[in-house]
XYZ file of C-alpha atoms in Angstrom:
351
model
C 0.000 0.000 0.000
C 1.403 3.357 -0.909
C 1.975 6.071 1.702
C -0.791 8.315 0.534
C -3.264 5.403 0.489
C -2.326 4.504 4.064
C -2.874 8.079 5.230
C -6.297 8.161 3.553
C -7.407 5.004 5.377
C -6.286 6.405 8.733
C -8.176 9.647 8.119
C -11.377 7.783 7.258
C -11.104 5.656 10.398
C -10.610 8.755 12.529
C -13.696 10.400 11.077
C -15.794 7.278 11.701
C -14.792 7.139 15.373
C -15.039 10.872 16.136
C -18.208 12.274 17.797
C -20.573 14.261 15.513
C -19.761 17.554 17.210
C -16.048 17.087 16.686
C -15.257 17.596 20.396
C -13.911 15.034 22.812
C -14.172 14.641 26.577
C -13.153 17.825 28.366
C -13.447 19.833 25.137
C -17.244 19.438 25.279
C -19.068 21.710 27.724
C -22.039 19.348 28.112
C -22.340 17.055 31.149
C -21.018 13.534 30.625
C -24.498 12.049 30.274
C -25.245 14.449 27.426
C -21.910 14.109 25.598
C -21.943 12.431 22.225
C -21.183 8.787 22.494
C -22.691 8.376 26.004
C -25.027 5.369 26.565
C -28.468 6.057 25.169
C -30.205 5.083 28.447
C -28.398 7.922 30.233
C -29.203 10.649 27.724
C -31.735 13.466 28.232
C -34.079 13.402 25.187
C -32.609 15.561 22.484
C -35.135 17.761 20.637
C -34.672 17.543 16.874
C -34.252 20.578 14.736
C -37.941 20.548 13.650
C -40.177 21.940 16.414
C -42.782 20.082 18.426
C -46.237 21.189 17.278
C -48.986 21.520 19.900
C -52.469 22.637 18.842
C -54.893 23.729 21.589
C -58.662 23.432 21.052
C -60.925 25.875 22.856
C -62.506 23.152 24.968
C -62.263 19.420 25.415
C -64.060 16.732 27.424
C -62.024 14.042 29.122
C -62.386 10.883 31.166
C -60.229 9.433 33.900
C -58.608 11.021 36.936
C -55.428 12.600 35.484
C -54.685 14.963 32.611
C -51.858 14.612 30.119
C -50.963 16.876 27.237
C -52.076 14.306 24.688
C -55.591 14.204 26.171
C -56.190 17.963 25.910
C -54.187 18.942 22.798
C -53.099 17.659 19.398
C -49.372 16.824 19.573
C -47.261 16.297 16.430
C -43.535 15.880 15.771
C -41.321 14.323 13.111
C -39.735 12.244 15.860
C -42.301 9.714 17.101
C -40.434 9.276 20.375
C -40.596 13.010 21.010
C -44.327 13.069 20.227
C -44.917 10.217 22.676
C -42.849 11.937 25.338
C -44.739 15.226 24.938
C -48.143 13.537 24.843
C -47.445 11.889 28.185
C -46.455 15.101 29.994
C -48.716 15.311 33.108
C -50.948 18.372 33.558
C -52.521 17.591 36.933
C -55.828 16.122 38.018
C -58.881 15.853 35.793
C -61.921 18.037 36.565
C -64.683 16.673 38.741
C -68.350 16.420 37.858
C -69.665 19.701 36.407
C -66.228 21.303 37.003
C -64.056 23.098 34.448
C -60.276 23.557 34.455
C -58.543 26.083 32.173
C -54.984 25.314 31.041
C -53.134 28.162 29.297
C -50.089 28.225 27.047
C -47.524 29.247 29.723
C -48.612 26.293 31.864
C -48.134 23.885 28.980
C -44.713 25.310 28.084
C -43.642 25.055 31.721
C -44.707 21.404 31.970
C -42.897 20.581 28.709
C -39.750 22.321 29.926
C -39.809 20.327 33.158
C -39.834 17.178 31.012
C -36.766 18.273 29.033
C -38.475 19.940 26.075
C -37.542 23.649 25.976
C -40.041 26.288 24.923
C -37.833 27.243 21.970
C -38.537 23.838 20.439
C -42.315 24.060 20.825
C -44.629 25.595 18.259
C -48.067 26.389 19.743
C -51.225 27.018 17.720
C -54.939 27.243 18.328
C -56.545 28.797 21.400
C -54.722 30.723 24.117
C -56.082 28.255 26.640
C -58.045 25.031 26.618
C -61.054 24.595 28.920
C -61.229 21.028 30.179
C -64.429 19.469 31.510
C -65.428 15.941 32.318
C -67.201 13.982 29.621
C -70.583 13.301 31.219
C -74.095 12.260 30.339
C -77.274 13.301 32.131
C -79.988 10.732 32.787
C -83.307 12.669 33.047
C -85.320 12.257 36.235
C -88.287 11.085 34.149
C -86.263 8.058 32.988
C -85.375 7.222 36.593
C -89.038 7.419 37.624
C -90.169 5.173 34.768
C -87.591 2.530 35.654
C -88.553 2.701 39.347
C -92.290 2.491 38.586
C -91.799 -0.586 36.415
C -89.816 -2.293 39.169
C -92.350 -1.374 41.864
C -95.337 -2.586 39.851
C -93.705 -5.979 39.360
C -92.433 -6.419 42.930
C -95.087 -4.715 45.042
C -98.372 -3.885 43.279
C -100.572 -1.276 44.946
C -103.662 -2.496 46.856
C -107.085 -2.237 45.240
C -108.309 1.341 45.063
C -104.772 2.742 45.463
C -101.830 3.748 43.310
C -98.144 4.324 43.931
C -97.139 7.947 43.308
C -93.724 9.618 43.534
C -93.347 11.233 46.951
C -90.392 13.438 45.931
C -89.324 14.088 42.369
C -85.700 12.864 42.004
C -82.962 14.987 40.463
C -81.293 14.196 37.155
C -78.453 11.673 37.436
C -75.037 12.634 36.032
C -72.737 9.796 34.934
C -69.524 9.536 32.888
C -70.153 9.528 29.147
C -70.063 5.989 27.835
C -71.705 3.586 25.403
C -74.272 0.972 26.366
C -75.693 2.816 29.376
C -78.551 0.913 31.073
C -80.756 1.564 34.112
C -81.131 -1.140 36.762
C -83.850 -0.791 39.434
C -84.161 -2.747 42.680
C -86.070 -2.417 45.949
C -84.461 -1.005 49.087
C -85.517 -1.602 52.716
C -87.961 1.083 53.866
C -89.892 0.804 57.134
C -92.425 3.626 56.687
C -95.986 2.342 56.297
C -97.566 3.254 52.982
C -94.221 4.069 51.338
C -91.738 2.210 49.150
C -88.192 2.972 48.014
C -86.666 1.861 44.712
C -83.002 2.439 43.847
C -82.187 3.102 40.195
C -78.566 2.582 39.145
C -76.889 3.585 35.879
C -74.461 0.951 34.629
C -72.342 0.283 31.553
C -70.275 -2.745 30.643
C -71.241 -4.444 33.885
C -69.877 -1.526 35.925
C -72.121 0.488 38.268
C -71.596 4.202 37.591
C -74.079 6.012 39.856
C -77.377 5.391 41.652
C -80.261 7.344 43.123
C -83.284 6.316 45.248
C -86.858 7.096 44.194
C -89.424 7.299 47.019
C -93.084 6.374 46.472
C -96.182 6.656 48.644
C -99.656 5.167 48.410
C -102.443 7.387 47.112
C -106.152 6.578 47.162
C -108.356 6.841 44.094
C -111.475 8.966 44.579
C -113.829 11.231 42.663
C -113.871 14.986 43.055
C -115.744 17.960 41.660
C -114.062 20.859 39.869
C -115.506 24.135 38.671
C -116.259 24.003 34.950
C -116.391 27.814 34.880
C -115.853 30.697 37.277
C -118.401 30.531 40.102
C -119.633 33.574 41.991
C -120.679 33.492 45.660
C -124.168 32.056 45.900
C -124.057 30.143 42.606
C -125.822 26.820 43.034
C -123.805 23.832 41.794
C -125.293 21.835 38.945
C -124.021 19.568 36.133
C -123.822 22.662 33.931
C -121.193 24.452 36.042
C -119.136 21.649 37.652
C -117.351 18.563 36.326
C -116.523 15.262 38.026
C -113.147 13.536 37.641
C -111.052 10.761 39.178
C -108.155 11.935 41.337
C -105.672 10.708 43.954
C -105.661 11.648 47.635
C -103.422 10.711 50.594
C -106.433 9.329 52.499
C -109.489 7.307 51.470
C -112.516 9.297 50.327
C -115.689 9.159 52.474
C -117.776 6.158 51.544
C -120.917 8.298 51.294
C -119.431 10.969 49.013
C -121.858 12.291 46.433
C -121.565 15.119 43.899
C -122.275 18.483 45.597
C -125.232 19.296 43.391
C -127.652 21.763 44.972
C -125.084 23.374 47.304
C -124.026 26.975 46.775
C -120.569 28.518 46.481
C -119.628 30.282 49.715
C -117.019 32.360 47.855
C -115.744 32.929 44.342
C -114.292 29.747 42.808
C -112.088 29.908 39.725
C -112.612 27.545 36.803
C -110.613 24.326 37.200
C -110.392 24.598 41.001
C -111.262 21.587 43.134
C -114.532 22.244 44.962
C -113.916 21.317 48.597
C -116.541 21.286 51.386
C -115.069 24.431 52.962
C -115.980 26.369 49.809
C -119.678 25.447 49.957
C -122.762 26.287 51.982
C -126.444 25.453 51.898
C -128.301 27.655 49.426
C -130.551 30.359 50.784
C -134.074 29.668 49.638
C -135.544 32.353 47.451
C -138.329 34.339 49.047
C -141.650 32.832 47.952
C -143.504 35.874 49.321
C -142.226 39.437 49.605
C -143.419 42.250 51.788
C -146.248 44.282 50.260
C -147.277 41.590 47.804
C -150.920 40.513 47.558
C -151.324 36.891 48.562
C -154.099 34.329 48.600
C -155.133 33.417 52.127
C -156.252 29.830 52.196
C -157.993 27.742 54.868
C -158.575 24.122 53.898
C -160.304 21.329 55.762
C -161.446 17.832 54.919
C -164.732 19.022 53.464
C -164.173 22.720 52.725
C -161.822 25.286 51.205
C -161.940 29.003 52.018
C -160.003 31.638 50.087
C -159.458 35.319 50.641
C -157.019 38.076 49.757
C -154.410 39.611 51.975
C -151.183 41.627 51.988
C -147.878 40.128 53.145
C -146.187 42.242 55.788
C -142.839 40.336 55.622
C -140.594 38.454 53.226
C -140.498 34.703 53.655
C -139.476 31.570 51.757
C -141.799 28.620 51.423
C -142.501 27.079 54.805
C -141.841 30.279 56.751
C -144.259 32.118 59.069
C -145.232 35.715 58.277
C -147.811 38.279 59.255
C -150.579 38.867 56.720
C -153.229 41.630 56.708
C -156.683 40.425 55.627
C -157.906 42.648 52.789
C -161.576 42.406 53.837
C -161.323 42.832 57.607
C -157.960 44.568 57.962
C -156.995 42.108 60.645
C -153.418 40.806 60.873
C -152.901 37.069 61.244
C -149.883 34.760 61.257
C -149.769 32.386 58.311
C -147.433 29.788 56.869
C -146.219 30.319 53.310
C -147.056 27.391 51.045
C -144.917 26.257 48.152
C -147.243 27.837 45.600
C -147.043 31.287 47.240
C -150.378 31.086 49.062
C -150.508 31.543 52.845
C -152.365 29.435 55.376
C -153.308 31.085 58.709
C -152.111 28.971 61.628
C -152.153 31.017 64.828
C -155.144 33.251 64.446
C -155.382 37.007 64.728
C -152.480 39.195 65.807
C -153.326 42.619 67.242
């Protein structure tokens, strides 16, 4: 081998063994673990020349208990290892139910820097901050009630003449967002007479997510009267102005209840209002005879009938006693008012 060929081989070998930066040992200012040629397991991740790209959405919904950059932002890099490292950077706890957590750009840059990725190698885009909330689903209270009612009807039917009604309307149930959500209802011990408790649980994939009790009480079926139109004080109830309907009450209705036909309104009653006994009174009979009116005075026996004319000195309904002045003699007698408006003397002359 010629001399110049030998020198060329030595130079090539030296270049192959030299570190990329061209510095050796003490010549390099980096710590030993970061010097070129150090074992890869001891190196701090080196950021490539192309920047790490992090795009922040305005808001995001998450699951789980902890936040990482990859769960709240879109992370891209030419180096897959760098992208995985950045995606796994922790950002703290996840928000609780109905809670929101805002994470801004400085916070993200600080967390990346603490993991060995300097801010100069990060390219941010999108929103100035991302609002993180928990991915949740709301189960309406009406769905809970329907599930509880179905369970109660199959396990403990109401006695004859009664129905189970919801004692307290439950609140909506909030659960983590998931697929295959089902409601499971079951009875719970409850020692109060006339009440029952059903627990409704939301589950998915065989896992119980949340549960809420629904309380029922017995109600008795009865009939009641309601005003079909506005009633004024003194209006007499009749089929034309009231309606009858079936309703539920906490206690049994009286066995002798009848529609309140013939009673009068003691006060104004608005249309649609339930007509209760406290709102009614006996009607005042209309005056069959009024003061100053001419009346027929009648005396009737088994074999005779006497009639005469008189003047009523008082108002009175049928069946009442009034004073009447005889038109022929001018005498005043006490008479009972008959249903047809005639009067029948009963006590003789009054002076």
